[in-house]
Amino acid sequence: MHRFKVEKMGCGGCAKSVTRAVQGIEPNARVEVELGAKLVTVSDAAGPADRIAQAIAAAGFPAEPLPAAA
């Protein structure tokens, strides 16, 4: 599981764009978006966090990887 802080995400359209960006490189990933907290959690992803963060950033939403939750 990977978690990201995505400060520019502010609406449902943003959340959909972030989800599409992640699933574009990780089709089997499960993406959960917490708009209020500006957090994105990606489960069932095979790739590294940096690759996912780059995909989110390429969609216009700079993403900061967070440490994995214990």
PDB file of C-alpha atoms in Angstrom:
ATOM      1  CA  MET A   1       0.000   0.000   0.000  1.00  0.00           C
ATOM      2  CA  HIS A   2       1.208   3.488  -0.872  1.00  0.00           C
ATOM      3  CA  ARG A   3      -0.032   6.803   0.538  1.00  0.00           C
ATOM      4  CA  PHE A   4       0.379  10.260  -0.947  1.00  0.00           C
ATOM      5  CA  LYS A   5      -0.333  13.833   0.106  1.00  0.00           C
ATOM      6  CA  VAL A   6      -1.841  15.637  -2.901  1.00  0.00           C
ATOM      7  CA  GLU A   7      -2.283  19.308  -1.939  1.00  0.00           C
ATOM      8  CA  LYS A   8      -3.801  20.484  -5.256  1.00  0.00           C
ATOM      9  CA  MET A   9      -6.687  18.021  -5.101  1.00  0.00           C
ATOM     10  CA  GLY A  10      -9.860  19.878  -4.167  1.00  0.00           C
ATOM     11  CA  CYS A  11     -12.931  18.389  -5.859  1.00  0.00           C
ATOM     12  CA  GLY A  12     -14.480  15.208  -7.183  1.00  0.00           C
ATOM     13  CA  GLY A  13     -13.119  15.920 -10.662  1.00  0.00           C
ATOM     14  CA  CYS A  14      -9.617  16.133  -9.217  1.00  0.00           C
ATOM     15  CA  ALA A  15     -10.136  12.831  -7.435  1.00  0.00           C
ATOM     16  CA  LYS A  16     -11.270  11.187 -10.677  1.00  0.00           C
ATOM     17  CA  SER A  17      -8.229  12.553 -12.524  1.00  0.00           C
ATOM     18  CA  VAL A  18      -5.880  11.212  -9.848  1.00  0.00           C
ATOM     19  CA  THR A  19      -7.636   7.828  -9.896  1.00  0.00           C
ATOM     20  CA  ARG A  20      -7.389   7.625 -13.705  1.00  0.00           C
ATOM     21  CA  ALA A  21      -3.693   8.547 -13.572  1.00  0.00           C
ATOM     22  CA  VAL A  22      -2.927   5.770 -11.094  1.00  0.00           C
ATOM     23  CA  GLN A  23      -5.018   3.171 -12.883  1.00  0.00           C
ATOM     24  CA  GLY A  24      -3.413   4.151 -16.178  1.00  0.00           C
ATOM     25  CA  ILE A  25      -0.139   2.651 -14.963  1.00  0.00           C
ATOM     26  CA  GLU A  26      -1.569   0.226 -12.375  1.00  0.00           C
ATOM     27  CA  PRO A  27      -4.851  -1.129 -13.827  1.00  0.00           C
ATOM     28  CA  ASN A  28      -5.478  -3.457 -10.869  1.00  0.00           C
ATOM     29  CA  ALA A  29      -4.812  -0.846  -8.191  1.00  0.00           C
ATOM     30  CA  ARG A  30      -7.504   0.203  -5.756  1.00  0.00           C
ATOM     31  CA  VAL A  31      -7.454   3.969  -5.226  1.00  0.00           C
ATOM     32  CA  GLU A  32      -9.049   5.642  -2.210  1.00  0.00           C
ATOM     33  CA  VAL A  33      -9.236   9.448  -2.085  1.00  0.00           C
ATOM     34  CA  GLU A  34      -9.833  11.513   1.051  1.00  0.00           C
ATOM     35  CA  LEU A  35     -10.532  14.972  -0.353  1.00  0.00           C
ATOM     36  CA  GLY A  36     -10.730  16.732   3.008  1.00  0.00           C
ATOM     37  CA  ALA A  37      -7.342  15.400   4.100  1.00  0.00           C
ATOM     38  CA  LYS A  38      -5.923  15.592   0.546  1.00  0.00           C
ATOM     39  CA  LEU A  39      -4.750  11.995   0.862  1.00  0.00           C
ATOM     40  CA  VAL A  40      -4.621   9.240  -1.732  1.00  0.00           C
ATOM     41  CA  THR A  41      -4.157   5.604  -0.746  1.00  0.00           C
ATOM     42  CA  VAL A  42      -3.234   3.086  -3.438  1.00  0.00           C
ATOM     43  CA  SER A  43      -3.622  -0.624  -2.678  1.00  0.00           C
ATOM     44  CA  ASP A  44      -2.813  -3.668  -4.806  1.00  0.00           C
ATOM     45  CA  ALA A  45      -0.199  -1.776  -6.832  1.00  0.00           C
ATOM     46  CA  ALA A  46       2.791  -3.671  -8.157  1.00  0.00           C
ATOM     47  CA  GLY A  47       4.941  -0.621  -8.887  1.00  0.00           C
ATOM     48  CA  PRO A  48       7.024   1.556  -6.572  1.00  0.00           C
ATOM     49  CA  ALA A  49       5.611   4.648  -4.863  1.00  0.00           C
ATOM     50  CA  ASP A  50       7.857   6.977  -6.883  1.00  0.00           C
ATOM     51  CA  ARG A  51       6.410   5.733 -10.165  1.00  0.00           C
ATOM     52  CA  ILE A  52       2.855   6.256  -8.924  1.00  0.00           C
ATOM     53  CA  ALA A  53       3.721   9.732  -7.598  1.00  0.00           C
ATOM     54  CA  GLN A  54       5.155  10.639 -11.018  1.00  0.00           C
ATOM     55  CA  ALA A  55       1.948   9.517 -12.748  1.00  0.00           C
ATOM     56  CA  ILE A  56      -0.177  11.608 -10.381  1.00  0.00           C
ATOM     57  CA  ALA A  57       2.117  14.617 -10.897  1.00  0.00           C
ATOM     58  CA  ALA A  58       1.954  14.185 -14.683  1.00  0.00           C
ATOM     59  CA  ALA A  59      -1.840  14.544 -14.370  1.00  0.00           C
ATOM     60  CA  GLY A  60      -1.267  17.970 -12.778  1.00  0.00           C
ATOM     61  CA  PHE A  61      -1.349  16.995  -9.110  1.00  0.00           C
ATOM     62  CA  PRO A  62       2.073  16.961  -7.427  1.00  0.00           C
ATOM     63  CA  ALA A  63       2.085  14.040  -4.989  1.00  0.00           C
ATOM     64  CA  GLU A  64       4.291  13.553  -1.955  1.00  0.00           C
ATOM     65  CA  PRO A  65       4.776   9.914  -0.912  1.00  0.00           C
ATOM     66  CA  LEU A  66       4.070   9.363   2.793  1.00  0.00           C
ATOM     67  CA  PRO A  67       5.507   6.659   5.043  1.00  0.00           C
ATOM     68  CA  ALA A  68       3.444   3.478   5.095  1.00  0.00           C
ATOM     69  CA  ALA A  69       0.919   3.286   7.906  1.00  0.00           C
ATOM     70  CA  ALA A  70       1.756   0.746  10.557  1.00  0.00           C
TER      71      ALA A  70
END
